[in-house]
């Protein structure tokens, strides 16, 4: 023992014949304590599990409605009216008309450059619309 330290209280001696009864009393007390702890833990676990599953269901519902809205807006975007196809049709019609009217000019380098420039122009217009 260190100087100034209290000496532990001495426990009463237990006879060997009293030992089973003492252990039984301790086991009953310990059993009740552990049972109460287990029941409290189980109750808390069930409450938290229900809360977690409710949150998960709400999260899935929010996600599904958001996903549905996103899909709906995307379909609306794809179906929006525009004139891109009419621009392309007009370009092709003019190109074909030029080719039929002046077939020999298509072989000239200056004509090829002009036609390439027109393709670049329509490409630029369509790209800005997208």
Coordinates of N, CA and C in Angstrom, one line a residue:
X1 N 0.8 -1.2 0.0 CA 0.0 0.0 0.0 C 0.9 1.3 0.0
X2 N 0.4 2.3 -0.7 CA 1.1 3.5 -0.8 C 0.7 4.4 0.5
X3 N 1.7 5.2 0.9 CA 1.4 6.0 2.1 C 0.2 6.9 1.9
X4 N -0.7 7.1 2.8 CA -1.8 8.0 2.7 C -3.0 7.4 1.9
X5 N -2.8 6.2 1.3 CA -3.9 5.6 0.6 C -4.8 4.8 1.5
X6 N -6.1 4.8 1.2 CA -7.1 4.1 2.0 C -6.9 2.6 1.8
X7 N -7.1 1.9 2.8 CA -7.0 0.4 2.7 C -8.4 0.0 2.3
X8 N -8.5 -1.0 1.4 CA -9.8 -1.5 0.9 C -10.5 -2.2 2.1
X9 N -11.9 -2.0 2.1 CA -12.7 -2.6 3.1 C -12.6 -4.1 3.0
X10 N -12.6 -4.7 4.1 CA -12.5 -6.2 4.1 C -13.8 -6.8 3.9
X11 N -13.9 -7.7 3.0 CA -15.2 -8.4 2.7 C -15.4 -9.5 3.7
X12 N -16.7 -9.7 4.0 CA -16.9 -10.8 5.0 C -16.6 -12.2 4.4
X13 N -16.1 -13.0 5.2 CA -15.8 -14.4 4.7 C -17.1 -15.1 4.4
X14 N -17.0 -16.0 3.4 CA -18.1 -16.8 3.0 C -17.7 -18.2 3.2
X15 N -18.6 -18.9 3.8 CA -18.4 -20.3 4.0 C -18.7 -21.1 2.7
X16 N -18.0 -22.2 2.5 CA -18.1 -22.9 1.3 C -19.6 -23.4 1.1
X17 N -20.3 -23.7 2.1 CA -21.7 -24.2 1.9 C -22.6 -23.0 1.6
X18 N -22.2 -21.8 1.8 CA -23.1 -20.6 1.5 C -22.8 -20.1 0.0
X19 N -21.7 -20.6 -0.5 CA -21.3 -20.1 -1.8 C -22.3 -20.3 -3.0
X20 N -22.9 -21.5 -3.1 CA -24.0 -21.6 -4.2 C -25.1 -20.6 -4.0
X21 N -25.6 -20.3 -2.9 CA -26.7 -19.3 -2.7 C -26.2 -17.9 -3.0
X22 N -25.0 -17.6 -2.7 CA -24.4 -16.2 -3.0 C -24.3 -16.1 -4.5
X23 N -23.8 -17.1 -5.2 CA -23.7 -17.1 -6.6 C -25.0 -17.0 -7.3
X24 N -26.0 -17.7 -6.8 CA -27.4 -17.7 -7.3 C -28.0 -16.3 -7.2
X25 N -27.7 -15.7 -6.1 CA -28.2 -14.3 -5.9 C -27.5 -13.3 -6.9
X26 N -26.2 -13.5 -7.0 CA -25.5 -12.7 -8.0 C -26.0 -12.9 -9.4
X27 N -26.2 -14.2 -9.8 CA -26.6 -14.5 -11.1 C -28.0 -13.9 -11.4
X28 N -28.9 -13.9 -10.4 CA -30.3 -13.4 -10.6 C -30.2 -11.9 -10.8
X29 N -29.4 -11.2 -10.0 CA -29.2 -9.8 -10.1 C -28.6 -9.4 -11.5
X30 N -27.5 -10.1 -11.8 CA -26.8 -9.9 -13.1 C -27.8 -10.2 -14.3
X31 N -28.6 -11.3 -14.2 CA -29.5 -11.6 -15.2 C -30.5 -10.5 -15.4
X32 N -31.1 -10.0 -14.3 CA -32.0 -8.9 -14.4 C -31.4 -7.6 -15.0
X33 N -30.2 -7.3 -14.7 CA -29.5 -6.2 -15.2 C -29.2 -6.4 -16.7
X34 N -28.7 -7.5 -17.1 CA -28.5 -7.8 -18.5 C -29.7 -7.8 -19.3
X35 N -30.8 -8.4 -18.8 CA -32.1 -8.4 -19.5 C -32.6 -7.0 -19.7
X36 N -32.5 -6.2 -18.7 CA -33.0 -4.8 -18.8 C -32.1 -4.0 -19.9
X37 N -30.8 -4.3 -19.9 CA -30.0 -3.6 -20.9 C -30.3 -4.1 -22.3
X38 N -30.5 -5.4 -22.4 CA -30.9 -6.0 -23.7 C -32.2 -5.5 -24.2
X39 N -33.2 -5.4 -23.4 CA -34.5 -4.9 -23.8 C -34.4 -3.4 -24.2
X40 N -33.6 -2.7 -23.5 CA -33.5 -1.2 -23.9 C -32.8 -1.1 -25.2
X41 N -31.7 -1.9 -25.4 CA -31.0 -1.9 -26.6 C -31.8 -2.3 -27.8
X42 N -32.6 -3.4 -27.6 CA -33.5 -3.9 -28.6 C -34.6 -2.8 -29.0
X43 N -35.1 -2.2 -28.0 CA -36.2 -1.2 -28.2 C -35.6 0.0 -29.0
X44 N -34.4 0.5 -28.7 CA -33.7 1.5 -29.4 C -33.4 1.1 -30.8
X45 N -32.9 -0.1 -31.0 CA -32.6 -0.6 -32.3 C -33.8 -0.6 -33.2
X46 N -34.9 -1.1 -32.7 CA -36.2 -1.2 -33.5 C -36.6 0.2 -33.9
X47 N -36.6 1.1 -32.9 CA -37.0 2.5 -33.2 C -36.1 3.1 -34.3
X48 N -34.8 3.0 -34.1 CA -33.9 3.5 -35.1 C -34.0 2.8 -36.5
X49 N -34.3 1.5 -36.5 CA -34.5 0.8 -37.8 C -35.7 1.3 -38.5
X50 N -36.8 1.5 -37.7 CA -38.0 2.0 -38.4 C -37.8 3.4 -38.9
X51 N -37.1 4.2 -38.2 CA -36.8 5.6 -38.7 C -35.9 5.5 -39.9
X52 N -34.9 4.6 -39.9 CA -34.0 4.5 -41.1 C -34.8 4.0 -42.3
X53 N -35.7 3.0 -42.2 CA -36.5 2.5 -43.3 C -37.5 3.6 -43.8
X54 N -38.0 4.3 -42.9 CA -38.9 5.4 -43.3 C -38.2 6.4 -44.1
X55 N -37.0 6.8 -43.7 CA -36.2 7.8 -44.4 C -35.8 7.2 -45.8
X56 N -35.5 5.9 -45.8 CA -35.1 5.3 -47.1 C -36.2 5.3 -48.1
X57 N -37.5 5.0 -47.6 CA -38.6 5.0 -48.5 C -38.9 6.4 -49.0
X58 N -38.8 7.4 -48.1 CA -39.0 8.8 -48.5 C -37.9 9.2 -49.5
X59 N -36.7 8.8 -49.3 CA -35.6 9.1 -50.3 C -35.9 8.5 -51.6
X60 N -36.3 7.2 -51.6 CA -36.6 6.5 -52.9 C -37.7 7.2 -53.6
X61 N -38.8 7.6 -52.9 CA -39.9 8.3 -53.5 C -39.5 9.6 -54.1
X62 N -38.6 10.4 -53.4 CA -38.1 11.7 -53.9 C -37.3 11.4 -55.1
X63 N -36.5 10.4 -55.1 CA -35.6 10.1 -56.2 C -36.4 9.7 -57.4
X64 N -37.4 8.8 -57.2 CA -38.2 8.4 -58.3 C -39.0 9.5 -59.0
X65 N -39.6 10.4 -58.1 CA -40.3 11.6 -58.7 C -39.4 12.5 -59.4
X66 N -38.2 12.7 -58.9 CA -37.2 13.5 -59.5 C -36.7 12.9 -60.8
X67 N -36.5 11.6 -60.8 CA -36.1 10.9 -62.1 C -37.2 10.9 -63.1
X68 N -38.4 10.8 -62.6 CA -39.6 10.8 -63.6 C -39.7 12.2 -64.2
X69 N -39.5 13.3 -63.4 CA -39.6 14.6 -63.9 C -38.4 14.9 -64.8
X70 N -37.3 14.4 -64.5 CA -36.1 14.6 -65.4 C -36.4 13.9 -66.8
X71 N -36.9 12.7 -66.7 CA -37.2 12.0 -68.0 C -38.3 12.7 -68.8
X72 N -39.3 13.2 -68.1 CA -40.4 13.9 -68.8 C -39.9 15.2 -69.4
X73 N -39.0 15.9 -68.7 CA -38.5 17.2 -69.3 C -37.6 16.9 -70.5
X74 N -36.8 15.7 -70.4 CA -35.9 15.4 -71.5 C -36.8 15.0 -72.8
X75 N -37.8 14.3 -72.6 CA -38.7 13.9 -73.7 C -39.3 15.2 -74.3
X76 N -39.8 16.1 -73.4 CA -40.3 17.3 -74.0 C -39.2 18.1 -74.8
X77 N -38.0 18.1 -74.2 CA -36.9 18.8 -74.9 C -36.7 18.1 -76.3
X78 N -36.7 16.8 -76.4 CA -36.5 16.1 -77.7 C -37.6 16.4 -78.6
X79 N -38.8 16.6 -78.1 CA -40.0 16.8 -79.0 C -40.3 18.2 -79.3
X80 N -39.5 19.1 -78.8 CA -39.8 20.6 -79.1 C -39.7 20.8 -80.6
X81 N -40.5 21.8 -81.1 CA -40.5 22.1 -82.5 C -39.2 22.9 -82.8
X82 N -38.7 22.6 -84.0 CA -37.5 23.4 -84.5 C -37.5 23.4 -86.0
X83 N -36.6 24.2 -86.6 CA -36.6 24.2 -88.0 C -35.2 23.7 -88.5
X84 N -34.5 22.9 -87.7 CA -33.3 22.3 -88.2 C -33.4 21.5 -89.4
X85 N -34.4 20.6 -89.4 CA -34.6 19.7 -90.5 C -35.0 20.5 -91.8
X86 N -35.8 21.5 -91.6 CA -36.2 22.3 -92.8 C -35.0 23.1 -93.4
X87 N -34.0 23.5 -92.5 CA -32.8 24.1 -92.9 C -32.0 23.1 -93.8
X88 N -31.9 21.9 -93.3 CA -31.1 20.9 -94.0 C -31.7 20.6 -95.3
X89 N -33.1 20.4 -95.3 CA -33.8 20.1 -96.5 C -33.6 21.2 -97.5
X90 N -33.7 22.4 -97.1 CA -33.5 23.6 -98.0 C -32.1 23.6 -98.6
X91 N -31.1 23.3 -97.7 CA -29.7 23.3 -98.2 C -29.5 22.2 -99.2
X92 N -30.0 21.0 -98.9 CA -29.9 19.9 -99.9 C -30.6 20.2 -101.2
X93 N -31.8 20.8 -101.1 CA -32.5 21.1 -102.3 C -31.8 22.1 -103.2
X94 N -31.2 23.1 -102.6 CA -30.4 24.1 -103.3 C -29.1 23.5 -103.9
X95 N -28.5 22.6 -103.1 CA -27.3 22.0 -103.6 C -27.6 21.1 -104.8
X96 N -28.7 20.3 -104.7 CA -29.0 19.4 -105.8 C -29.4 20.3 -107.1
X97 N -30.1 21.4 -106.8 CA -30.6 22.2 -108.0 C -29.3 22.8 -108.6
X98 N -28.4 23.2 -107.9 CA -27.1 23.8 -108.4 C -26.4 22.7 -109.2
X99 N -26.3 21.5 -108.6 CA -25.6 20.4 -109.3 C -26.3 20.0 -110.6
X100 N -27.6 20.1 -110.7 CA -28.3 19.7 -111.9 C -28.1 20.8 -113.0
X101 N -28.1 22.1 -112.5 CA -28.1 23.2 -113.4 C -26.7 23.4 -114.0
X102 N -25.7 23.2 -113.1 CA -24.3 23.5 -113.5 C -23.4 22.3 -113.1
X103 N -23.6 21.1 -113.8 CA -22.8 19.9 -113.4 C -21.3 20.1 -113.6
X104 N -20.9 20.9 -114.6 CA -19.5 21.0 -114.9 C -18.7 21.9 -113.9
X105 N -19.5 22.8 -113.3 CA -18.9 23.7 -112.3 C -18.5 22.9 -111.0
X106 N -19.1 21.8 -110.7 CA -18.8 21.1 -109.5 C -17.4 20.6 -109.4
X107 N -16.7 20.5 -110.6 CA -15.3 20.0 -110.6 C -14.3 21.1 -110.4
X108 N -14.8 22.4 -110.5 CA -13.8 23.5 -110.3 C -13.5 23.7 -108.8
X109 N -12.2 24.1 -108.6 CA -11.8 24.3 -107.2 C -12.5 25.4 -106.5
X110 N -12.8 26.5 -107.2 CA -13.5 27.6 -106.6 C -14.9 27.3 -106.2
X111 N -15.5 26.5 -107.0 CA -16.9 26.0 -106.7 C -16.9 25.1 -105.5
X112 N -15.9 24.2 -105.5 CA -15.8 23.3 -104.3 C -15.6 24.0 -103.1
X113 N -14.7 25.1 -103.1 CA -14.5 25.9 -101.9 C -15.8 26.6 -101.5
X114 N -16.5 27.1 -102.4 CA -17.8 27.8 -102.1 C -18.8 26.8 -101.5
X115 N -18.9 25.6 -102.0 CA -19.8 24.6 -101.5 C -19.4 24.2 -100.1
X116 N -18.1 24.0 -99.9 CA -17.6 23.7 -98.5 C -17.9 24.8 -97.6
X117 N -17.7 26.0 -98.0 CA -18.1 27.2 -97.2 C -19.5 27.1 -96.8
X118 N -20.4 26.8 -97.7 CA -21.8 26.8 -97.4 C -22.1 25.6 -96.4
X119 N -21.5 24.5 -96.5 CA -21.6 23.4 -95.6 C -21.2 23.9 -94.2
X120 N -20.0 24.6 -94.1 CA -19.5 25.1 -92.8 C -20.5 26.1 -92.3
X121 N -21.1 27.0 -93.1 CA -22.1 28.0 -92.6 C -23.3 27.3 -92.0
X122 N -23.9 26.3 -92.7 CA -25.1 25.6 -92.2 C -24.7 24.9 -90.9
X123 N -23.5 24.3 -90.9 CA -23.1 23.6 -89.7 C -23.0 24.6 -88.5
X124 N -22.5 25.8 -88.7 CA -22.4 26.8 -87.7 C -23.7 27.2 -87.2
X125 N -24.7 27.4 -88.1 CA -26.0 27.8 -87.7 C -26.7 26.7 -86.9
X126 N -26.6 25.5 -87.3 CA -27.2 24.4 -86.6 C -26.6 24.2 -85.2
X127 N -25.3 24.4 -85.2 CA -24.6 24.2 -83.9 C -25.0 25.2 -82.9
X128 N -25.2 26.5 -83.3 CA -25.6 27.5 -82.4 C -27.0 27.2 -81.9
X129 N -27.9 26.6 -82.7 CA -29.2 26.3 -82.3 C -29.2 25.1 -81.2
X130 N -28.3 24.2 -81.4 CA -28.3 23.1 -80.4 C -27.7 23.6 -79.1

